[in-house]
Coordinates of C-alpha atoms in Angstrom, one line a residue:
M1 CA 11.4 -40.1 28.9
P2 CA 15.1 -39.1 29.1
R3 CA 17.3 -41.6 30.9
L4 CA 20.0 -39.0 31.9
P5 CA 19.5 -35.4 33.1
Q6 CA 20.2 -32.4 31.1
L7 CA 22.9 -30.3 32.9
T8 CA 22.6 -26.6 33.4
E9 CA 25.8 -26.2 35.4
D10 CA 28.7 -25.3 33.1
P11 CA 31.9 -25.1 35.1
D12 CA 34.1 -25.8 32.0
G13 CA 32.1 -23.4 29.7
L14 CA 31.3 -26.3 27.3
L15 CA 27.6 -25.6 27.2
E16 CA 28.1 -21.9 26.6
R17 CA 30.6 -22.7 23.8
T18 CA 28.0 -25.0 22.2
R19 CA 25.3 -22.3 22.6
A20 CA 27.5 -19.7 21.0
R21 CA 28.4 -21.9 18.1
L22 CA 25.0 -23.3 17.3
G23 CA 22.8 -20.4 18.5
R24 CA 21.1 -22.8 20.9
L25 CA 21.8 -25.7 23.2
P26 CA 20.3 -28.9 21.8
N27 CA 19.3 -31.5 24.4
L28 CA 21.9 -33.9 23.2
Y29 CA 24.7 -31.6 24.3
A30 CA 23.1 -30.7 27.6
T31 CA 22.8 -34.5 28.3
L32 CA 26.3 -35.4 27.0
A33 CA 27.6 -32.8 29.5
N34 CA 27.0 -35.3 32.3
S35 CA 30.6 -36.1 31.4
P36 CA 32.6 -33.0 30.5
A37 CA 35.3 -35.3 29.1
A38 CA 32.8 -36.8 26.7
L39 CA 31.3 -33.5 25.7
G40 CA 34.7 -31.8 25.4
G41 CA 36.0 -34.7 23.2
Y42 CA 32.9 -34.6 21.0
L43 CA 33.1 -30.8 20.6
A44 CA 36.9 -30.9 19.9
L45 CA 36.5 -33.5 17.1
H46 CA 33.4 -31.7 15.7
E47 CA 35.3 -28.3 15.6
H48 CA 38.4 -29.8 14.0
L49 CA 36.4 -31.6 11.4
G50 CA 34.6 -28.4 10.6
N51 CA 37.9 -27.0 9.4
G52 CA 38.7 -30.0 7.3
A53 CA 38.6 -30.7 3.6
L54 CA 34.9 -31.7 3.3
T55 CA 32.3 -29.1 2.5
P56 CA 29.6 -28.1 5.0
K57 CA 27.1 -29.8 2.7
L58 CA 29.0 -33.1 2.7
R59 CA 29.6 -33.0 6.4
E60 CA 25.8 -32.6 6.9
Q61 CA 25.1 -35.4 4.5
L62 CA 27.5 -37.7 6.3
A63 CA 25.8 -36.9 9.6
L64 CA 22.4 -37.7 8.1
L65 CA 23.6 -40.8 6.3
T66 CA 25.2 -42.1 9.6
A67 CA 22.1 -41.2 11.7
Q68 CA 19.8 -43.1 9.3
H69 CA 22.2 -46.1 9.2
N70 CA 22.2 -46.1 13.1
E71 CA 18.4 -45.5 13.2
C72 CA 18.8 -42.4 15.4
T73 CA 15.6 -40.4 15.2
Y74 CA 17.1 -37.6 17.2
C75 CA 19.9 -37.1 14.8
V76 CA 17.9 -37.8 11.6
S77 CA 15.5 -35.1 12.8
A78 CA 18.3 -32.6 13.7
H79 CA 20.3 -33.1 10.5
T80 CA 17.2 -33.0 8.3
L81 CA 16.3 -29.7 9.7
R82 CA 19.9 -28.4 9.4
G83 CA 20.2 -29.7 5.9
R84 CA 17.0 -28.1 4.8
R85 CA 17.3 -24.8 6.6
L86 CA 21.0 -24.0 6.7
L87 CA 22.2 -25.7 3.5
G88 CA 19.1 -25.6 1.3
L89 CA 19.0 -29.3 0.6
S90 CA 15.8 -30.3 -1.1
E91 CA 13.5 -33.0 0.2
E92 CA 14.8 -35.3 -2.6
Q93 CA 18.4 -34.7 -1.7
L94 CA 17.7 -35.4 2.0
A95 CA 15.8 -38.6 1.1
R96 CA 18.6 -39.8 -1.3
T97 CA 21.2 -39.1 1.4
R98 CA 19.3 -41.1 4.0
R99 CA 19.1 -44.0 1.5
G100 CA 22.8 -43.8 0.7
A101 CA 21.7 -43.3 -2.9
D102 CA 23.3 -41.3 -5.7
D103 CA 24.2 -37.7 -5.4
T104 CA 24.1 -35.7 -8.6
D105 CA 27.7 -34.5 -8.1
P106 CA 30.1 -37.3 -8.9
H107 CA 32.6 -36.3 -6.1
A108 CA 29.8 -36.0 -3.5
D109 CA 28.4 -39.3 -4.7
A110 CA 31.8 -41.0 -4.2
V111 CA 32.1 -39.6 -0.7
L112 CA 28.6 -40.7 0.3
H113 CA 29.1 -44.2 -1.3
L114 CA 32.3 -44.7 0.5
A115 CA 30.8 -43.6 3.8
D116 CA 27.9 -46.0 3.2
R117 CA 30.4 -48.8 2.7
V118 CA 32.4 -47.7 5.8
L119 CA 29.1 -47.9 7.8
H120 CA 28.0 -51.3 6.4
S121 CA 31.4 -52.9 6.5
R122 CA 32.5 -51.3 9.8
G123 CA 35.4 -49.7 7.9
R124 CA 36.5 -52.8 6.0
V125 CA 36.1 -51.3 2.5
T126 CA 37.5 -53.3 -0.4
D127 CA 40.5 -52.2 -2.5
E128 CA 38.0 -51.8 -5.4
E129 CA 35.7 -49.5 -3.4
L130 CA 38.7 -47.4 -2.3
A131 CA 40.0 -47.2 -5.9
A132 CA 36.6 -46.1 -7.1
A133 CA 36.5 -43.3 -4.5
R134 CA 40.0 -42.2 -5.5
A135 CA 39.1 -42.3 -9.2
A136 CA 36.2 -39.9 -8.5
G137 CA 38.7 -37.5 -6.9
V138 CA 38.3 -38.4 -3.2
T139 CA 41.6 -37.3 -1.6
D140 CA 43.4 -39.1 1.2
A141 CA 42.5 -36.2 3.6
E142 CA 38.8 -36.7 2.7
L143 CA 39.1 -40.5 3.2
A144 CA 40.4 -39.9 6.8
E145 CA 37.6 -37.3 7.4
I146 CA 34.9 -39.6 6.1
T147 CA 35.9 -42.1 8.7
A148 CA 36.1 -39.5 11.4
H149 CA 32.7 -38.1 10.6
V150 CA 31.2 -41.6 10.7
A151 CA 32.8 -42.1 14.1
L152 CA 31.7 -38.7 15.4
N153 CA 28.2 -39.2 14.3
T154 CA 28.0 -42.7 15.5
L155 CA 29.1 -41.4 19.0
S156 CA 26.1 -39.0 19.1
N157 CA 23.8 -41.6 17.6
Y158 CA 24.7 -44.3 20.2
F159 CA 24.6 -41.8 23.0
N160 CA 21.1 -40.7 22.0
H161 CA 20.1 -44.4 22.1
L162 CA 21.5 -44.7 25.6
A163 CA 20.4 -41.4 27.1
Q164 CA 17.1 -40.8 25.1
P165 CA 17.2 -37.0 25.4
A166 CA 13.9 -35.2 24.7
L167 CA 13.6 -34.5 21.0
D168 CA 13.9 -30.8 20.4
F169 CA 13.6 -30.8 16.6
P170 CA 10.6 -31.6 14.4
E171 CA 10.5 -35.4 14.4
V172 CA 11.7 -37.3 11.3
P173 CA 11.6 -41.0 12.1
A174 CA 14.8 -42.9 11.3

């Protein structure tokens, strides 16, 4: 049972912007709209990161990895569906991403490993971990974006834990 209502009033146009970008309005967004400031901030960061250095595939994998780490069934479900349908990720790739396991591409593997370390250490990665990522070609821009994606997705994961919006994707337990 949802703890916060889904809003339909849209005085700032944020819900319509979301609907136009995603083709639908997921319950997370309609619930986060209880605070236009929170939804606007979330959307702004999401949109800016969408124009960053990381590929759409890596952004989706970071979202899935973070959701699994934070045990957010809503986001694991959403990002599994997106990864499968929009990016063509195989079931094996999705499962490996959720486990923080190796990717077959060395650069993607380094990005995901560093993100996993950021999640587990709360950003306190070692010099050796950072050097390994850089040796695999992870740029400074990507390092900043990895951390930003972890933060963005942690926001949605934690908000889902708090608000418990109705799941509007096929369920994939975290």
